[in-house]
Amino acid sequence: MSAPLTVLPKVALGVVPTHIKFVGGLVPDEAGKFPREADGRLISVAEMDRICQQSPVKPSCTQISTFPGADEAETAEMITGLKALGLDVHLIMMVGGANPMNPADEDVVVAQLLSSIRAAIDHGAASVASTSIEAWMSGAAAEDFDAAVAQNVKLHIRAAKESGLLDSSIGAWHIEFLRPGEFSTFTNLRKAWAFVKAANQELGRSFFKLMVDAAHCGDSGLSIPENEALIAEIAAAGDMGIFHASAKTTRGCLSTDDGWIGATLTAAAKTGCLETVFVELFHHEDVALGALRDLEPGHGVNTLNGRTYTETVIDGLVDVARRLNNLQARGFLP
């Protein structure tokens, strides 16, 4: 391990361990059990342990995927194991098989969200997040954008109220938009913010936050200056949430991001509202992401250059830690 590196500004830095693959790493089997390593440890916990042990900059948090149907005891073991590593645990809730923009699917989506939200509350998660404003890779664009926003507001506020989330210690629900192709309606910061603004207006407070994912911003069709301006507006309204340092198109080594991480991270830092940053890489051979590779062949590029994924993620942590420290040195972060 290289010499220790400390994150100097008051920003939490962590990892979304999607690089262990969804299939074979994060997704539970038909019995709700999570994949394990040969020694019996959950793969997600074992990998975060390796990163904590090997990285010059120790992450302070992790954001882990949760799925409907996961065994409650397994979920508890995962969260407890991650916390035992000294990590704050954030949950990103996965939904599927239903369209959140369709009123006919509301009950199904709410039921999927409720189980994950309740697990987050029961186990003291730091925050919840989701891509639950649209069905992944469905190709079904909303015929009426305003109606899609209104239905999402109804659905998400219902889930927040029925789960007890609004009265819990969890202070925010972070919403993530996805690139065109993965989503067909909420495909950039501006469109996703329309939902977040409407939901917070309905609640009367800024509870829903908009996640800024550098990769999705880069693939959204809006320019860097357009994204920078939107980040400033979103933060000024109190609606900016977690930041994902992830490379556009490849979703691999952060060196492939073509400048988007630097630009959007700096824009977020300048707002004075940047609190949590996660490094996120995807495995270029994950079976679960075959449709995404078909959509964008660049997603399947091997960016490891002879490293393991653990090593490549650690390189990303070091890169982002230095960026944060230099943003502080330049006066953009406290």
Short mmCIF file of C-alpha atoms in Angstrom, two decimals:
data_model
loop_
_atom_site.label_atom_id
_atom_site.label_comp_id
_atom_site.label_asym_id
_atom_site.label_seq_id
_atom_site.Cartn_x
_atom_site.Cartn_y
_atom_site.Cartn_z
CA MET A 1 0.00 0.00 0.00
CA SER A 2 1.21 3.52 -0.81
CA ALA A 3 1.63 6.23 1.82
CA PRO A 4 -1.67 7.11 3.54
CA LEU A 5 -3.69 9.90 1.96
CA THR A 6 -6.19 11.93 3.98
CA VAL A 7 -9.25 13.65 2.55
CA LEU A 8 -8.84 17.18 3.92
CA PRO A 9 -12.19 18.88 3.23
CA LYS A 10 -15.36 17.94 5.07
CA VAL A 11 -16.59 15.65 2.32
CA ALA A 12 -17.35 11.96 2.78
CA LEU A 13 -15.63 9.80 0.14
CA GLY A 14 -16.65 6.24 -0.58
CA VAL A 15 -17.30 3.49 -3.10
CA VAL A 16 -20.31 2.05 -4.88
CA PRO A 17 -19.05 -1.54 -5.33
CA THR A 18 -20.84 -2.23 -8.62
CA HIS A 19 -17.50 -3.45 -9.99
CA ILE A 20 -18.09 -6.80 -8.24
CA LYS A 21 -20.89 -7.33 -10.84
CA PHE A 22 -24.62 -7.35 -10.28
CA VAL A 23 -24.92 -10.99 -11.34
CA GLY A 24 -22.60 -12.96 -9.07
CA GLY A 25 -21.90 -10.06 -6.74
CA LEU A 26 -24.85 -7.90 -5.72
CA VAL A 27 -28.09 -9.52 -6.86
CA PRO A 28 -29.66 -12.10 -4.50
CA ASP A 29 -30.64 -15.52 -5.80
CA GLU A 30 -34.20 -16.88 -5.98
CA ALA A 31 -34.09 -17.62 -2.26
CA GLY A 32 -33.03 -14.04 -1.50
CA LYS A 33 -29.46 -15.02 -0.61
CA PHE A 34 -26.50 -12.85 -1.60
CA PRO A 35 -23.39 -14.24 -3.33
CA ARG A 36 -20.53 -15.25 -1.04
CA GLU A 37 -16.81 -15.87 -1.38
CA ALA A 38 -15.19 -19.25 -0.74
CA ASP A 39 -14.64 -18.38 2.94
CA GLY A 40 -18.36 -17.68 3.41
CA ARG A 41 -18.17 -13.89 3.54
CA LEU A 42 -20.63 -11.84 1.51
CA ILE A 43 -18.81 -10.68 -1.63
CA SER A 44 -19.91 -7.08 -1.09
CA VAL A 45 -18.50 -6.99 2.45
CA ALA A 46 -15.31 -8.86 1.52
CA GLU A 47 -14.58 -6.48 -1.35
CA MET A 48 -15.10 -3.35 0.73
CA ASP A 49 -12.80 -4.89 3.35
CA ARG A 50 -10.10 -5.36 0.69
CA ILE A 51 -10.49 -1.77 -0.45
CA CYS A 52 -10.30 -0.47 3.13
CA GLN A 53 -7.17 -2.52 3.78
CA GLN A 54 -5.34 -1.76 0.52
CA SER A 55 -6.29 1.81 -0.36
CA PRO A 56 -4.00 4.71 0.66
CA VAL A 57 -7.18 6.71 1.25
CA LYS A 58 -9.63 4.81 3.43
CA PRO A 59 -13.23 5.29 2.33
CA SER A 60 -15.60 6.56 4.98
CA CYS A 61 -18.78 5.27 3.35
CA THR A 62 -20.27 2.91 0.81
CA GLN A 63 -23.45 2.88 -1.24
CA ILE A 64 -24.84 -0.60 -1.74
CA SER A 65 -27.68 -1.86 -3.94
CA THR A 66 -30.75 -3.42 -2.34
CA PHE A 67 -33.31 -5.54 -4.16
CA PRO A 68 -36.94 -6.55 -3.53
CA GLY A 69 -37.08 -10.13 -2.29
CA ALA A 70 -33.70 -10.09 -0.55
CA ASP A 71 -33.61 -12.18 2.62
CA GLU A 72 -33.94 -9.90 5.65
CA ALA A 73 -31.24 -11.71 7.60
CA GLU A 74 -28.84 -11.47 4.65
CA THR A 75 -29.53 -7.77 4.27
CA ALA A 76 -28.90 -7.28 7.98
CA GLU A 77 -25.64 -9.25 7.74
CA MET A 78 -24.50 -7.14 4.79
CA ILE A 79 -25.21 -3.79 6.42
CA THR A 80 -23.78 -4.88 9.78
CA GLY A 81 -20.65 -6.20 8.07
CA LEU A 82 -20.11 -2.96 6.18
CA LYS A 83 -20.61 -0.88 9.31
CA ALA A 84 -18.08 -3.07 11.13
CA LEU A 85 -15.51 -1.82 8.60
CA GLY A 86 -16.12 1.72 9.87
CA LEU A 87 -18.27 2.68 6.89
CA ASP A 88 -21.45 4.72 6.80
CA VAL A 89 -23.89 2.70 4.69
CA HIS A 90 -26.07 4.32 2.04
CA LEU A 91 -28.63 2.18 0.21
CA ILE A 92 -29.58 2.51 -3.45
CA MET A 93 -32.92 0.84 -3.97
CA MET A 94 -33.52 -1.18 -7.12
CA VAL A 95 -36.95 -1.70 -8.65
CA GLY A 96 -37.97 -3.62 -11.76
CA GLY A 97 -40.75 -5.18 -13.77
CA ALA A 98 -43.01 -2.13 -13.52
CA ASN A 99 -43.20 1.41 -14.88
CA PRO A 100 -43.24 4.13 -12.20
CA MET A 101 -44.74 6.58 -14.73
CA ASN A 102 -47.82 4.33 -15.20
CA PRO A 103 -50.54 4.73 -12.54
CA ALA A 104 -51.48 1.08 -13.07
CA ASP A 105 -48.05 0.03 -11.78
CA GLU A 106 -48.03 2.26 -8.70
CA ASP A 107 -48.85 -0.44 -6.15
CA VAL A 108 -46.14 -2.76 -7.49
CA VAL A 109 -43.42 -0.10 -7.41
CA VAL A 110 -44.42 1.17 -3.98
CA ALA A 111 -44.34 -2.38 -2.58
CA GLN A 112 -40.81 -2.87 -3.96
CA LEU A 113 -39.64 0.40 -2.46
CA LEU A 114 -41.22 -0.21 0.94
CA SER A 115 -39.13 -3.28 1.71
CA SER A 116 -35.88 -1.47 0.94
CA ILE A 117 -36.85 1.71 2.79
CA ARG A 118 -37.83 -0.24 5.88
CA ALA A 119 -34.52 -2.12 5.80
CA ALA A 120 -32.74 1.24 5.56
CA ILE A 121 -34.63 2.57 8.57
CA ASP A 122 -34.24 -0.60 10.63
CA HIS A 123 -30.48 -0.76 10.10
CA GLY A 124 -29.67 2.94 10.39
CA ALA A 125 -28.67 3.68 6.81
CA ALA A 126 -27.19 7.12 6.21
CA SER A 127 -29.42 7.76 3.19
CA VAL A 128 -31.55 6.09 0.54
CA ALA A 129 -31.33 6.57 -3.21
CA SER A 130 -32.99 5.10 -6.26
CA THR A 131 -33.45 5.20 -10.02
CA SER A 132 -37.15 4.62 -9.41
CA ILE A 133 -38.59 7.38 -11.61
CA GLU A 134 -38.50 5.23 -14.75
CA ALA A 135 -38.15 1.60 -15.80
CA TRP A 136 -34.62 0.63 -16.89
CA MET A 137 -34.06 -0.07 -20.60
CA SER A 138 -37.80 -0.24 -21.29
CA GLY A 139 -37.76 2.14 -24.25
CA ALA A 140 -41.13 3.47 -23.13
CA ALA A 141 -41.03 7.27 -23.15
CA ALA A 142 -43.75 9.19 -21.36
CA GLU A 143 -46.38 10.53 -23.72
CA ASP A 144 -47.04 13.41 -21.34
CA PHE A 145 -43.99 14.62 -19.35
CA ASP A 146 -46.02 16.60 -16.81
CA ALA A 147 -48.21 13.57 -16.16
CA ALA A 148 -45.12 11.41 -15.65
CA VAL A 149 -43.78 13.91 -13.11
CA ALA A 150 -47.11 14.06 -11.29
CA GLN A 151 -47.42 10.27 -11.09
CA ASN A 152 -43.87 9.95 -9.78
CA VAL A 153 -44.57 12.58 -7.14
CA LYS A 154 -47.68 10.68 -6.02
CA LEU A 155 -45.84 7.33 -5.95
CA HIS A 156 -42.68 8.48 -4.17
CA ILE A 157 -44.42 10.57 -1.52
CA ARG A 158 -46.77 7.65 -0.87
CA ALA A 159 -43.76 5.32 -0.41
CA ALA A 160 -42.03 7.83 1.86
CA LYS A 161 -45.12 8.24 4.05
CA GLU A 162 -46.19 4.58 4.22
CA SER A 163 -42.67 3.44 5.11
CA GLY A 164 -42.20 5.99 7.87
CA LEU A 165 -39.21 7.44 6.02
CA LEU A 166 -40.29 11.05 6.53
CA ASP A 167 -40.26 10.57 10.30
CA SER A 168 -37.02 8.57 10.44
CA SER A 169 -33.42 9.59 11.03
CA ILE A 170 -32.80 9.39 7.26
CA GLY A 171 -32.85 12.96 6.03
CA ALA A 172 -32.96 12.57 2.26
CA TRP A 173 -34.00 10.38 -0.65
CA HIS A 174 -31.55 10.82 -3.54
CA ILE A 175 -32.93 10.38 -7.05
CA GLU A 176 -30.69 9.27 -9.91
CA PHE A 177 -31.45 9.80 -13.59
CA LEU A 178 -29.93 7.59 -16.30
CA ARG A 179 -28.54 8.20 -19.77
CA PRO A 180 -30.69 8.07 -22.92
CA GLY A 181 -31.32 4.43 -23.80
CA GLU A 182 -31.29 3.36 -20.16
CA PHE A 183 -34.10 5.88 -19.62
CA SER A 184 -36.30 7.49 -22.25
CA THR A 185 -37.88 10.34 -20.28
CA PHE A 186 -35.80 11.48 -17.28
CA THR A 187 -32.47 11.54 -19.12
CA ASN A 188 -30.67 14.64 -17.84
CA LEU A 189 -30.34 16.91 -14.83
CA ARG A 190 -33.00 19.33 -16.04
CA LYS A 191 -35.66 16.69 -16.60
CA ALA A 192 -34.96 14.78 -13.39
CA TRP A 193 -34.94 18.01 -11.40
CA ALA A 194 -38.51 18.67 -12.60
CA PHE A 195 -39.58 15.66 -10.53
CA VAL A 196 -37.44 16.55 -7.49
CA LYS A 197 -38.73 20.13 -7.46
CA ALA A 198 -42.34 19.00 -7.76
CA ALA A 199 -41.97 16.38 -5.02
CA ASN A 200 -40.35 18.84 -2.61
CA GLN A 201 -43.00 21.45 -3.38
CA GLU A 202 -45.70 18.91 -2.56
CA LEU A 203 -43.94 18.00 0.71
CA GLY A 204 -43.18 21.58 1.64
CA ARG A 205 -39.50 20.83 2.28
CA SER A 206 -36.39 19.71 0.41
CA PHE A 207 -36.40 16.00 1.19
CA PHE A 208 -35.80 14.60 -2.27
CA LYS A 209 -32.34 15.35 -3.65
CA LEU A 210 -31.02 15.01 -7.19
CA MET A 211 -27.92 12.88 -7.54
CA VAL A 212 -25.19 14.30 -9.80
CA ASP A 213 -23.56 11.39 -11.62
CA ALA A 214 -20.71 12.59 -13.83
CA ALA A 215 -21.15 9.66 -16.23
CA HIS A 216 -24.86 10.26 -16.76
CA CYS A 217 -24.27 13.99 -17.15
CA GLY A 218 -21.64 13.25 -19.80
CA ASP A 219 -23.90 10.93 -21.73
CA SER A 220 -27.07 13.02 -21.33
CA GLY A 221 -26.67 15.20 -24.41
CA LEU A 222 -26.25 18.43 -22.42
CA SER A 223 -22.87 20.17 -22.61
CA ILE A 224 -20.45 20.66 -19.73
CA PRO A 225 -21.41 24.35 -19.36
CA GLU A 226 -25.11 23.41 -19.35
CA ASN A 227 -24.53 20.83 -16.62
CA GLU A 228 -22.38 23.25 -14.60
CA ALA A 229 -25.13 25.87 -14.71
CA LEU A 230 -27.78 23.33 -13.70
CA ILE A 231 -25.68 22.06 -10.79
CA ALA A 232 -25.43 25.62 -9.48
CA GLU A 233 -29.20 26.14 -9.79
CA ILE A 234 -30.08 22.80 -8.22
CA ALA A 235 -27.77 23.40 -5.26
CA ALA A 236 -29.05 26.95 -4.75
CA ALA A 237 -32.56 25.49 -4.46
CA GLY A 238 -31.34 23.03 -1.80
CA ASP A 239 -31.94 20.04 -4.07
CA MET A 240 -28.42 18.77 -4.84
CA GLY A 241 -27.56 15.36 -3.47
CA ILE A 242 -24.82 12.75 -3.63
CA PHE A 243 -22.12 12.98 -6.31
CA HIS A 244 -21.00 9.93 -8.31
CA ALA A 245 -17.49 10.07 -9.75
CA SER A 246 -17.95 7.71 -12.66
CA ALA A 247 -16.59 7.77 -16.21
CA LYS A 248 -19.01 8.49 -19.00
CA THR A 249 -19.69 5.78 -21.60
CA THR A 250 -17.12 3.22 -20.39
CA ARG A 251 -18.10 3.36 -16.70
CA GLY A 252 -14.60 1.99 -16.13
CA CYS A 253 -11.30 3.57 -15.10
CA LEU A 254 -11.81 7.24 -14.21
CA SER A 255 -9.06 8.16 -16.68
CA THR A 256 -11.62 7.56 -19.47
CA ASP A 257 -14.05 10.26 -18.36
CA ASP A 258 -12.97 12.92 -20.92
CA GLY A 259 -13.01 15.68 -18.32
CA TRP A 260 -16.54 15.25 -17.02
CA ILE A 261 -15.66 14.24 -13.47
CA GLY A 262 -13.35 17.20 -13.02
CA ALA A 263 -15.86 19.68 -14.43
CA THR A 264 -18.95 18.47 -12.61
CA LEU A 265 -17.15 17.78 -9.31
CA THR A 266 -15.70 21.30 -9.36
CA ALA A 267 -19.12 22.75 -10.15
CA ALA A 268 -20.61 20.82 -7.23
CA ALA A 269 -17.80 21.94 -4.91
CA LYS A 270 -18.29 25.59 -5.83
CA THR A 271 -21.90 25.45 -4.63
CA GLY A 272 -20.82 24.86 -1.03
CA CYS A 273 -23.31 21.98 -0.85
CA LEU A 274 -21.08 19.02 -1.70
CA GLU A 275 -21.26 16.49 1.15
CA THR A 276 -20.76 12.96 -0.20
CA VAL A 277 -18.82 11.60 -3.19
CA PHE A 278 -18.77 7.99 -4.36
CA VAL A 279 -16.39 6.38 -6.83
CA GLU A 280 -18.37 4.02 -9.07
CA LEU A 281 -17.08 1.60 -11.72
CA PHE A 282 -18.91 -1.19 -13.54
CA HIS A 283 -17.45 -4.53 -14.59
CA HIS A 284 -17.14 -4.59 -18.39
CA GLU A 285 -18.31 -8.23 -18.54
CA ASP A 286 -21.21 -8.15 -16.06
CA VAL A 287 -23.95 -10.42 -17.45
CA ALA A 288 -26.62 -8.08 -16.04
CA LEU A 289 -25.36 -5.21 -18.20
CA GLY A 290 -25.34 -6.98 -21.55
CA ALA A 291 -28.18 -4.79 -22.83
CA LEU A 292 -26.18 -1.69 -21.93
CA ARG A 293 -23.17 -2.99 -23.86
CA ASP A 294 -25.44 -3.59 -26.85
CA LEU A 295 -26.73 -0.04 -26.52
CA GLU A 296 -23.25 1.44 -26.18
CA PRO A 297 -20.30 -0.78 -27.19
CA GLY A 298 -17.94 1.57 -25.34
CA HIS A 299 -19.44 0.25 -22.11
CA GLY A 300 -17.76 -3.08 -22.77
CA VAL A 301 -14.23 -1.72 -23.14
CA ASN A 302 -11.66 -3.23 -20.77
CA THR A 303 -10.03 -0.23 -19.05
CA LEU A 304 -8.04 -2.15 -16.44
CA ASN A 305 -4.60 -1.94 -18.10
CA GLY A 306 -3.44 -5.06 -16.25
CA ARG A 307 -4.96 -4.14 -12.87
CA THR A 308 -7.70 -5.89 -10.95
CA TYR A 309 -10.99 -4.10 -10.45
CA THR A 310 -10.09 -3.63 -6.80
CA GLU A 311 -6.88 -1.87 -7.82
CA THR A 312 -8.67 0.23 -10.43
CA VAL A 313 -11.29 1.39 -7.91
CA ILE A 314 -8.52 2.25 -5.44
CA ASP A 315 -6.83 4.32 -8.14
CA GLY A 316 -10.16 6.12 -8.51
CA LEU A 317 -10.34 6.79 -4.77
CA VAL A 318 -6.84 8.26 -4.80
CA ASP A 319 -7.65 10.39 -7.85
CA VAL A 320 -10.84 11.80 -6.35
CA ALA A 321 -9.22 12.35 -2.93
CA ARG A 322 -6.51 14.47 -4.58
CA ARG A 323 -9.14 16.37 -6.53
CA LEU A 324 -11.05 17.13 -3.33
CA ASN A 325 -7.90 18.21 -1.51
CA ASN A 326 -6.92 20.50 -4.35
CA LEU A 327 -10.41 21.93 -4.55
CA GLN A 328 -9.94 22.86 -0.90
CA ALA A 329 -6.49 24.30 -1.60
CA ARG A 330 -8.04 26.48 -4.32
CA GLY A 331 -10.71 27.75 -1.93
CA PHE A 332 -13.71 25.87 -3.34
CA LEU A 333 -14.23 23.55 -0.37
CA PRO A 334 -14.09 24.28 3.38
#
